[in-house]
Amino acid sequence: MHEKTLAEQSKALAAGEISSVELTQHYLGRIETLDPQFNSYITVTGDQALEAARQADARRAAGDFNALTGIPLAHKDLFCTEGVRTSCGSKILDNFIAPYESTVTANFRDAGAIMLGKTNMDEFAMGSSNENSFYGAVKNPWDIKAIPGGSSGGSAACIAAQLAAGATGTDTGGSIRQPASMCGITGIKPTYGRVSRWGMIAYASSLDQAGPMTRTAEDAAMMLNVMAGFDPKDSTCINKEVPDYTADLDKPLDGLKIGLPKEFFAEGLDSGVEQVVRDAIREYEKLGATIKEVSLPNAALSLPAYYVIAPAEASTNLSRFDGVRFGYRCENPKNLEDLYKRSRSEGFGEEVQRRILVGTYALSSGYYDAYYRKAQQIRRLVREDFTKALSEVDVLMGPNAPTPAFDLGANTKDPVSMYLQDIYTISLNLAGLPGMSVPAGFVNGRPVGLQIIGRDFDEARLLNIGHKFQQVTDWHLQSPTGLTA
Amino acid sequence: MAWEAVIGLEIHVQLATKTKIFSGASTAFGAAPNTQACAVDLGLPGVLPVLNAEAVNMAIKFGLGIDAEINKINAFERKNYFYPDLPKGYQTTQLERPIVGAGHVDIMLDDGSSKSVRIHHAHLEEDAGKSLHEDFQGMSGIDLNRAGTPLIEIVTEPDMSNAKEAVAFAKKLHSIVTTLGICDGEMSQGSMRFDVNVSVRPKGESKLGTRTETKNLNSFRFMERAINKEIERQIDLIEDGGTVIQETRLYNGDTDEARSMRSKEEANDYRYFPCPDLLPVVIEDSLLDKLRGEMPEMPDAKKARFIRDLGLGEYDAEILSGDQTTAAYFEATAKTSGDAKLAANWVMGELSKSLNQNEIAISNSPVTAEMLGGLILRIKDNTISGKIAKQVFEALWNGEGKDADEVIEKKGLKQVTDTGAIETMIDEVLAANAQQVDNYRAAPVEKRGKMIGFFVGQCMKASKGKANPGMVNQILKKKLEG
């Protein structure tokens, strides 16, 4: 059953070939047996999952169901889930039981989907390797010496290891696309404002966006159908009709104009990764697409701009973790200042503290204009670059990350080399545009994905383009060895 | 050396919305601690703010009420600092683009002249919770009911030069926000809180002195005292060779003591930046038009109308237009009685005196505007004299009748206007005071005017005040002159 895609499981449930309880039990068993080596889950909610599965089976029996009713899913541990620990990968929230439900997980719950548990992640979504988790690093199911990518590393790994057919992720600077690429799965970051951020613990509010992580584009379309939509509880959520993302999956790609940003194929890109990406683009030519080189002249400025804006927003978003009302509180505080300092110093990990310091500095009196304001100006230029390029072509394609998954520990000493992992993904977050990664090949046995970038609200188009590729390739169907259980 | 003070105010006005500025929790005052704070107010992880449209409307109305520009695109920023009653670690407020731009509030000074106090701007923001230090041994309590209550912070230019002007301004502002219905005006509950910035300089000097800020004054009386005390302190300090340091001060109204809270060096770097969870607020012309149509008559316009249409003097009009409830009471009284001047005299005189003595708000007055109007009608048609009217008023105040007619009837206070009866009474009085009659008649004409008062008094006494004083005077004069 775990080899089946989400769409296939949905059909099996509809045909009565399997019950949600059986499917859920099957996954819970696999998680128990296999996950200790990957560490992709922080919390497994077995009892609640089985109870929800029983209800889902009853709903199906009563004829009250949709495509996701009874489907087990995993949620990144930064979506607040009522009554369940929501840690955000941090010691500071290790004891935090969310008293309310995020819109994304509530949408899945209401659709009758089952939550298997909460997946591991870089603390507060800050990281590109999933090594910054209070709950330990996640290992790549394709090679347990390798990182799974981050920050949605747990979600990516649990799909690759077939410990769920679908998972939620979030993407602030590449946190869905880069781990999807490194774990050989499909992931899409929707347009900023397409999915509600209510109940998603914020890293950088103007960049954060939730999306599905699955094996296939079709599965991602099915999940996005449930996730997307206007939410009056999120002022940045956009009130725009949600199409049926599965409707146009099979649309032919004849005449599709693909742009290759030359800056995405410049120095620093691993030759193996480049080969995989160029091969994938050749497949699209076979499917009737034409290729054109385009330019994003300010792309190189994205990285420094992002590492001002994101830490700046994070530095104030994370002020609420102060040891006063919830979360970790230091032992025997001497006074208020001691309570603040020690609770935060002991509760936050090193990378989170580094970004809070960077962000605090960037917003400080006397530095604001040089850093934050300048970064916002760059952000507008980056957006203009994309708008211009996407007026010449329908979509852009390129790599997600400069290298395949690297070894655990390889980049932990040098934050800047770690930040360079995001060089092809973060410009998209700055521009607010949708982007997707689909499995496109391997380099030394480690998966590499193709990044596809679209115009605002072009998610259906991206999913169509991904799906057509998956009709003629089988990279997405391959699975790591040693997963039998 | 002669000194002059320069005073500017910052006023926090709690808006009378039903729910908070960024959440659906109630803003009602007085609930048990932390029962009116939802996930958003508590700053739980993952929550997001949604702007309360009613708060925006109220801020706009304030801007329209003080003749200010409304910034059609305004935006929220985060002001970052750590404090236990600030759940998110930042206050959502406006800095670079406030909703209300420059405007003015006109006040009347003691000498009857008027002065325009310029408003620099007013912005929307959320209130913090409350820290309670008294009730917990060795600990502080935090009540987050107030967290997220919508405020407008109004910032004036330093246009006031003494405590009286500042208080006149504060009262006028109170009148404006209560007339607009955007604030309940309950100062004791913290609905309006004044921060006063005070500096002094030698008279004639144009450069400003170093200012201090005294925070959170919540009564006009405390404000006046705190300002006077601070002016005095600064002058004494400078005259003794010291210098004023820029600092934030606290004034305790109960002990009439002020102390330093923190100096400028200890001030936070608030790291303001645009709040990424909220979009800029765009105000459409259609909304402005709609709100303009809902504007009540403002105190200045009301005052002008009282002078123009009701014939009141400047001073009476100023007093009676200042407070919404008083103005409504006065207008109702004037309407019932058909005599605005008498109505003004009674509202500002007898009624105001009784309300003050008993510490009762005019809205709870036992004598309603209709009762007072009815009473004035009886003065006008000579049923009772002005003096008896005061007795009737007192009886009405004490609940001894449902209206003036009932009291007059029950107590037999109807004025005696029967010429025969009055003549008989006068004859008796003159007979009983033969000596004074002789003195009167012997006196030179110019002194008689004063002397007649004695006989009038005796007659009124004999009639228990019920005799028509005009008739008594007239008949007395005739009889004495013989």
Tab-separated table of N, CA, C and O in Angstrom, chain A residues 80 93 96 99-100 192 196-202 205-206 232-237 312-313 315-322 324-326 336 340 344 359-361 363-366 368 372-373, chain B residues 22-23 34 38-51 77-90 96 139 142 144 268-279:
chain	number	residue	atom	x	y	z
A	80	CYS	N	0.162	24.657	13.917
A	80	CYS	CA	-0.441	24.419	15.224
A	80	CYS	C	-1.557	23.395	15.061
A	80	CYS	O	-2.404	23.507	14.174
A	93	LEU	N	9.762	25.319	22.437
A	93	LEU	CA	8.354	24.924	22.336
A	93	LEU	C	8.165	23.428	22.588
A	93	LEU	O	7.126	22.858	22.257
A	96	PHE	N	5.037	22.815	24.309
A	96	PHE	CA	3.883	23.620	23.860
A	96	PHE	C	2.826	22.744	23.192
A	96	PHE	O	3.044	22.183	22.120
A	99	PRO	N	-3.294	25.202	21.582
A	99	PRO	CA	-4.704	25.212	21.963
A	99	PRO	C	-5.635	25.518	20.790
A	99	PRO	O	-6.823	25.709	20.988
A	100	TYR	N	-5.105	25.594	19.595
A	100	TYR	CA	-5.963	25.867	18.443
A	100	TYR	C	-5.339	25.232	17.201
A	100	TYR	O	-4.189	24.798	17.224
A	192	TYR	N	2.628	33.589	-2.841
A	192	TYR	CA	2.411	34.157	-1.511
A	192	TYR	C	0.971	34.655	-1.414
A	192	TYR	O	0.507	35.403	-2.277
A	196	SER	N	-3.421	30.053	3.528
A	196	SER	CA	-3.477	30.816	4.783
A	196	SER	C	-2.286	30.514	5.682
A	196	SER	O	-1.861	29.367	5.822
A	197	ARG	N	-1.762	31.549	6.314
A	197	ARG	CA	-0.679	31.369	7.279
A	197	ARG	C	-1.194	31.276	8.720
A	197	ARG	O	-0.406	31.177	9.651
A	198	TRP	N	-2.512	31.336	8.911
A	198	TRP	CA	-3.062	31.275	10.274
A	198	TRP	C	-2.664	29.949	10.932
A	198	TRP	O	-2.933	28.870	10.392
A	199	GLY	N	-2.007	30.064	12.068
A	199	GLY	CA	-1.617	28.862	12.792
A	199	GLY	C	-0.292	28.268	12.359
A	199	GLY	O	0.133	27.244	12.881
A	200	MET	N	0.352	28.895	11.379
A	200	MET	CA	1.710	28.499	10.979
A	200	MET	C	2.662	29.346	11.802
A	200	MET	O	2.615	30.570	11.730
A	201	ILE	N	3.516	28.720	12.575
A	201	ILE	CA	4.415	29.526	13.406
A	201	ILE	C	5.367	30.288	12.486
A	201	ILE	O	6.062	29.697	11.669
A	202	ALA	N	5.354	31.602	12.626
A	202	ALA	CA	6.031	32.458	11.650
A	202	ALA	C	7.542	32.408	11.797
A	202	ALA	O	8.086	32.420	12.896
A	205	SER	N	7.364	36.476	8.017
A	205	SER	CA	5.953	36.561	7.622
A	205	SER	C	5.728	36.922	6.159
A	205	SER	O	4.788	36.443	5.544
A	206	SER	N	6.572	37.782	5.599
A	206	SER	CA	6.316	38.241	4.229
A	206	SER	C	6.834	37.236	3.203
A	206	SER	O	6.699	37.457	1.997
A	232	PRO	N	-10.155	34.666	6.104
A	232	PRO	CA	-10.274	36.016	6.695
A	232	PRO	C	-9.379	36.207	7.922
A	232	PRO	O	-9.181	37.335	8.356
A	233	LYS	N	-8.821	35.126	8.444
A	233	LYS	CA	-7.950	35.264	9.618
A	233	LYS	C	-6.515	35.636	9.255
A	233	LYS	O	-5.699	35.887	10.122
A	234	ASP	N	-6.209	35.645	7.954
A	234	ASP	CA	-4.862	36.026	7.504
A	234	ASP	C	-5.007	37.209	6.551
A	234	ASP	O	-5.487	37.070	5.433
A	235	SER	N	-4.585	38.388	7.015
A	235	SER	CA	-4.756	39.618	6.225
A	235	SER	C	-3.938	39.599	4.936
A	235	SER	O	-4.202	40.386	4.033
A	236	THR	N	-2.918	38.745	4.849
A	236	THR	CA	-2.094	38.706	3.651
A	236	THR	C	-2.559	37.618	2.680
A	236	THR	O	-1.951	37.413	1.635
A	237	CYS	N	-3.623	36.920	3.065
A	237	CYS	CA	-4.175	35.868	2.220
A	237	CYS	C	-5.011	36.530	1.122
A	237	CYS	O	-5.710	37.512	1.379
A	312	ALA	N	15.340	39.916	9.926
A	312	ALA	CA	14.706	41.091	10.537
A	312	ALA	C	13.294	40.724	11.012
A	312	ALA	O	12.922	40.983	12.160
A	313	GLU	N	12.521	40.106	10.123
A	313	GLU	CA	11.157	39.724	10.507
A	313	GLU	C	11.200	38.667	11.614
A	313	GLU	O	10.425	38.723	12.570
A	315	SER	N	13.434	38.250	13.870
A	315	SER	CA	13.875	38.778	15.168
A	315	SER	C	12.698	39.307	15.969
A	315	SER	O	12.690	39.226	17.190
A	316	THR	N	11.670	39.836	15.294
A	316	THR	CA	10.526	40.313	16.071
A	316	THR	C	9.439	39.238	16.175
A	316	THR	O	8.765	39.155	17.178
A	317	ASN	N	9.304	38.386	15.139
A	317	ASN	CA	8.337	37.290	15.247
A	317	ASN	C	8.652	36.389	16.434
A	317	ASN	O	7.754	35.814	17.043
A	318	LEU	N	9.928	36.244	16.744
A	318	LEU	CA	10.329	35.320	17.795
A	318	LEU	C	10.445	35.986	19.171
A	318	LEU	O	10.850	35.354	20.138
A	319	SER	N	10.052	37.274	19.247
A	319	SER	CA	10.110	37.956	20.544
A	319	SER	C	9.115	37.379	21.540
A	319	SER	O	9.307	37.473	22.743
A	320	ARG	N	8.035	36.789	21.018
A	320	ARG	CA	6.985	36.287	21.912
A	320	ARG	C	7.453	35.063	22.695
A	320	ARG	O	6.811	34.680	23.665
A	321	PHE	N	8.543	34.452	22.266
A	321	PHE	CA	9.071	33.304	23.013
A	321	PHE	C	9.984	33.854	24.104
A	321	PHE	O	11.185	33.980	23.931
A	322	ASP	N	9.333	34.240	25.223
A	322	ASP	CA	10.057	34.977	26.258
A	322	ASP	C	10.017	34.284	27.609
A	322	ASP	O	10.462	34.830	28.609
A	324	VAL	N	7.471	33.796	29.417
A	324	VAL	CA	6.465	34.351	30.327
A	324	VAL	C	5.157	33.565	30.293
A	324	VAL	O	4.636	33.168	31.328
A	325	ARG	N	4.618	33.316	29.092
A	325	ARG	CA	3.273	32.743	29.012
A	325	ARG	C	3.225	31.280	28.591
A	325	ARG	O	2.306	30.564	28.936
A	326	PHE	N	4.196	30.842	27.788
A	326	PHE	CA	4.194	29.449	27.318
A	326	PHE	C	5.623	29.103	26.930
A	326	PHE	O	6.486	29.976	26.831
A	336	LEU	N	13.463	39.730	36.077
A	336	LEU	CA	12.821	39.693	34.758
A	336	LEU	C	13.846	39.565	33.628
A	336	LEU	O	13.697	38.767	32.706
A	340	TYR	N	14.259	36.545	30.834
A	340	TYR	CA	14.288	36.704	29.380
A	340	TYR	C	15.569	36.105	28.788
A	340	TYR	O	15.542	35.326	27.852
A	344	ARG	N	15.627	32.471	26.694
A	344	ARG	CA	15.865	32.544	25.253
A	344	ARG	C	17.212	31.943	24.865
A	344	ARG	O	17.325	31.261	23.849
A	359	GLY	N	19.040	39.976	12.547
A	359	GLY	CA	17.832	40.756	12.287
A	359	GLY	C	17.717	41.954	13.206
A	359	GLY	O	17.323	43.044	12.780
A	360	THR	N	18.074	41.760	14.463
A	360	THR	CA	18.024	42.860	15.428
A	360	THR	C	18.980	43.966	15.003
A	360	THR	O	18.652	45.153	15.029
A	361	TYR	N	20.162	43.547	14.554
A	361	TYR	CA	21.162	44.507	14.094
A	361	TYR	C	20.642	45.277	12.876
A	361	TYR	O	20.723	46.499	12.818
A	363	LEU	N	17.738	46.011	11.996
A	363	LEU	CA	16.632	46.942	12.270
A	363	LEU	C	17.034	48.055	13.239
A	363	LEU	O	16.244	48.942	13.529
A	364	SER	N	18.269	47.993	13.723
A	364	SER	CA	18.665	48.953	14.756
A	364	SER	C	18.743	50.358	14.207
A	364	SER	O	19.045	50.567	13.025
A	365	SER	N	18.496	51.279	15.113
A	365	SER	CA	18.575	52.687	14.776
A	365	SER	C	19.952	52.993	14.191
A	365	SER	O	20.983	52.607	14.746
A	366	GLY	N	19.992	53.631	13.042
A	366	GLY	CA	21.261	53.957	12.411
A	366	GLY	C	21.670	52.949	11.345
A	366	GLY	O	22.510	53.238	10.503
A	368	TYR	N	19.080	50.814	9.903
A	368	TYR	CA	17.849	50.443	9.209
A	368	TYR	C	17.906	50.795	7.715
A	368	TYR	O	17.611	49.965	6.859
A	372	TYR	N	17.806	47.204	6.094
A	372	TYR	CA	16.434	46.782	5.840
A	372	TYR	C	15.821	47.509	4.636
A	372	TYR	O	15.249	46.902	3.742
A	373	ARG	N	15.958	48.829	4.635
A	373	ARG	CA	15.344	49.592	3.541
A	373	ARG	C	15.979	49.230	2.191
A	373	ARG	O	15.293	49.056	1.187
B	22	PHE	N	-7.168	44.002	16.748
B	22	PHE	CA	-6.695	42.950	15.846
B	22	PHE	C	-7.276	41.580	16.160
B	22	PHE	O	-6.798	40.575	15.660
B	23	SER	N	-8.284	41.527	17.046
B	23	SER	CA	-8.881	40.224	17.350
B	23	SER	C	-10.352	40.410	17.670
B	23	SER	O	-10.826	41.527	17.797
B	34	ASN	N	-7.591	38.322	32.529
B	34	ASN	CA	-7.251	37.361	31.471
B	34	ASN	C	-8.441	36.555	30.945
B	34	ASN	O	-8.255	35.498	30.357
B	38	CYS	N	-7.875	36.531	23.839
B	38	CYS	CA	-7.923	35.319	23.012
B	38	CYS	C	-6.510	34.979	22.548
B	38	CYS	O	-5.540	35.628	22.931
B	39	ALA	N	-6.402	33.952	21.711
B	39	ALA	CA	-5.081	33.491	21.258
B	39	ALA	C	-4.267	34.632	20.648
B	39	ALA	O	-3.057	34.739	20.869
B	40	VAL	N	-4.943	35.517	19.907
B	40	VAL	CA	-4.229	36.635	19.271
B	40	VAL	C	-3.689	37.592	20.325
B	40	VAL	O	-2.538	38.015	20.277
B	41	ASP	N	-4.540	37.908	21.309
B	41	ASP	CA	-4.121	38.850	22.354
B	41	ASP	C	-3.002	38.268	23.216
B	41	ASP	O	-2.187	38.998	23.773
B	42	LEU	N	-3.008	36.955	23.354
B	42	LEU	CA	-1.979	36.298	24.161
B	42	LEU	C	-0.664	36.162	23.397
B	42	LEU	O	0.346	35.770	23.958
B	43	GLY	N	-0.691	36.455	22.102
B	43	GLY	CA	0.525	36.331	21.303
B	43	GLY	C	0.972	34.893	21.162
B	43	GLY	O	2.164	34.592	21.157
B	44	LEU	N	0.016	33.962	21.033
B	44	LEU	CA	0.393	32.559	20.869
B	44	LEU	C	1.127	32.379	19.535
B	44	LEU	O	0.933	33.169	18.607
B	45	PRO	N	1.941	31.341	19.429
B	45	PRO	CA	2.639	31.102	18.163
B	45	PRO	C	1.631	30.898	17.032
B	45	PRO	O	0.620	30.218	17.222
B	46	GLY	N	1.902	31.495	15.878
B	46	GLY	CA	1.093	31.225	14.695
B	46	GLY	C	-0.132	32.107	14.511
B	46	GLY	O	-0.789	32.015	13.484
B	47	VAL	N	-0.457	32.950	15.483
B	47	VAL	CA	-1.653	33.778	15.319
B	47	VAL	C	-1.341	34.991	14.440
B	47	VAL	O	-0.189	35.382	14.292
B	48	LEU	N	-2.368	35.552	13.848
B	48	LEU	CA	-2.201	36.688	12.955
B	48	LEU	C	-3.234	37.758	13.280
B	48	LEU	O	-4.353	37.448	13.689
B	49	PRO	N	-2.865	39.017	13.093
B	49	PRO	CA	-3.803	40.111	13.353
B	49	PRO	C	-4.711	40.389	12.161
B	49	PRO	O	-4.290	40.247	11.010
B	50	VAL	N	-5.948	40.749	12.441
B	50	VAL	CA	-6.846	41.248	11.390
B	50	VAL	C	-7.413	42.579	11.885
B	50	VAL	O	-7.978	42.657	12.971
B	51	LEU	N	-7.228	43.609	11.104
B	51	LEU	CA	-7.588	44.963	11.537
B	51	LEU	C	-9.105	45.133	11.661
B	51	LEU	O	-9.854	44.760	10.764
B	77	GLU	N	3.245	49.553	11.918
B	77	GLU	CA	4.626	49.138	12.147
B	77	GLU	C	4.700	48.415	13.481
B	77	GLU	O	3.797	48.520	14.310
B	78	ARG	N	5.790	47.702	13.662
B	78	ARG	CA	6.020	47.058	14.950
B	78	ARG	C	7.021	47.874	15.757
B	78	ARG	O	8.067	48.257	15.246
B	79	LYS	N	6.655	48.112	17.010
B	79	LYS	CA	7.550	48.796	17.942
B	79	LYS	C	8.032	47.722	18.912
B	79	LYS	O	7.244	47.188	19.697
B	80	ASN	N	9.304	47.396	18.842
B	80	ASN	CA	9.814	46.217	19.544
B	80	ASN	C	10.394	46.540	20.917
B	80	ASN	O	11.291	47.375	21.024
B	81	TYR	N	9.872	45.909	21.936
B	81	TYR	CA	10.503	45.938	23.267
B	81	TYR	C	9.927	44.798	24.094
B	81	TYR	O	8.833	44.314	23.817
B	82	PHE	N	10.700	44.384	25.057
B	82	PHE	CA	10.258	43.276	25.903
B	82	PHE	C	9.604	43.811	27.170
B	82	PHE	O	10.174	44.650	27.868
B	83	TYR	N	8.421	43.342	27.456
B	83	TYR	CA	7.804	43.590	28.759
B	83	TYR	C	6.711	42.536	28.958
B	83	TYR	O	6.047	42.160	27.994
B	84	PRO	N	6.530	42.052	30.184
B	84	PRO	CA	5.581	40.935	30.362
B	84	PRO	C	4.145	41.261	29.956
B	84	PRO	O	3.401	40.356	29.593
B	85	ASP	N	3.747	42.541	30.026
B	85	ASP	CA	2.364	42.826	29.631
B	85	ASP	C	2.249	43.142	28.134
B	85	ASP	O	1.202	43.556	27.653
B	86	LEU	N	3.340	42.929	27.408
B	86	LEU	CA	3.330	43.105	25.945
B	86	LEU	C	3.573	41.724	25.326
B	86	LEU	O	4.706	41.329	25.078
B	87	PRO	N	2.493	40.965	25.082
B	87	PRO	CA	2.654	39.533	24.802
B	87	PRO	C	3.529	39.199	23.589
B	87	PRO	O	4.266	38.234	23.616
B	88	LYS	N	3.447	39.976	22.524
B	88	LYS	CA	4.182	39.601	21.322
B	88	LYS	C	5.631	40.088	21.350
B	88	LYS	O	6.414	39.749	20.477
B	89	GLY	N	5.962	40.922	22.336
B	89	GLY	CA	7.296	41.518	22.319
B	89	GLY	C	7.383	42.697	21.371
B	89	GLY	O	8.449	43.234	21.117
B	90	TYR	N	6.261	43.077	20.824
B	90	TYR	CA	6.198	44.327	20.060
B	90	TYR	C	4.777	44.856	20.123
B	90	TYR	O	3.824	44.097	20.311
B	96	GLU	N	5.557	55.960	10.510
B	96	GLU	CA	5.852	56.786	9.334
B	96	GLU	C	4.590	57.250	8.616
B	96	GLU	O	4.565	58.310	8.024
B	139	MET	N	5.965	38.857	43.504
B	139	MET	CA	5.728	38.553	42.092
B	139	MET	C	4.903	39.680	41.487
B	139	MET	O	4.381	40.531	42.193
B	142	ILE	N	-0.044	39.622	35.734
B	142	ILE	CA	-0.242	40.168	34.390
B	142	ILE	C	-1.704	39.952	34.001
B	142	ILE	O	-2.204	38.836	34.065
B	144	LEU	N	-4.069	40.493	30.789
B	144	LEU	CA	-3.996	40.832	29.361
B	144	LEU	C	-5.357	41.209	28.768
B	144	LEU	O	-5.497	41.285	27.559
B	268	ASN	N	14.785	52.584	25.031
B	268	ASN	CA	14.942	51.462	24.121
B	268	ASN	C	15.183	51.941	22.696
B	268	ASN	O	14.749	53.014	22.313
B	269	ASP	N	15.879	51.113	21.929
B	269	ASP	CA	15.867	51.261	20.475
B	269	ASP	C	14.719	50.379	20.004
B	269	ASP	O	14.794	49.164	20.057
B	270	TYR	N	13.626	50.996	19.591
B	270	TYR	CA	12.406	50.231	19.342
B	270	TYR	C	12.408	49.471	18.014
B	270	TYR	O	11.502	48.713	17.735
B	271	ARG	N	13.404	49.693	17.188
B	271	ARG	CA	13.530	48.951	15.923
B	271	ARG	C	12.194	48.876	15.160
B	271	ARG	O	11.720	47.812	14.788
B	272	TYR	N	11.614	50.034	14.954
B	272	TYR	CA	10.364	50.088	14.180
B	272	TYR	C	10.586	49.506	12.781
B	272	TYR	O	11.614	49.770	12.155
B	273	PHE	N	9.639	48.772	12.284
B	273	PHE	CA	9.643	48.391	10.865
B	273	PHE	C	8.229	47.981	10.474
B	273	PHE	O	7.415	47.641	11.339
B	274	PRO	N	7.899	48.033	9.189
B	274	PRO	CA	6.514	47.782	8.762
B	274	PRO	C	6.072	46.376	9.160
B	274	PRO	O	6.802	45.414	8.945
B	275	CYS	N	4.880	46.267	9.735
B	275	CYS	CA	4.386	44.962	10.170
B	275	CYS	C	4.055	44.110	8.946
B	275	CYS	O	3.166	44.459	8.168
B	276	PRO	N	4.758	42.986	8.773
B	276	PRO	CA	4.523	42.179	7.572
B	276	PRO	C	3.227	41.372	7.621
B	276	PRO	O	2.849	40.781	6.611
B	277	ASP	N	2.560	41.361	8.755
B	277	ASP	CA	1.307	40.609	8.854
B	277	ASP	C	0.089	41.433	8.455
B	277	ASP	O	-1.027	40.917	8.399
B	278	LEU	N	0.293	42.747	8.245
B	278	LEU	CA	-0.837	43.624	7.924
B	278	LEU	C	-0.547	44.382	6.637
B	278	LEU	O	0.559	44.869	6.438
B	279	LEU	N	-1.544	44.465	5.796
B	279	LEU	CA	-1.382	45.239	4.568
B	279	LEU	C	-1.577	46.718	4.885
B	279	LEU	O	-2.226	47.062	5.870
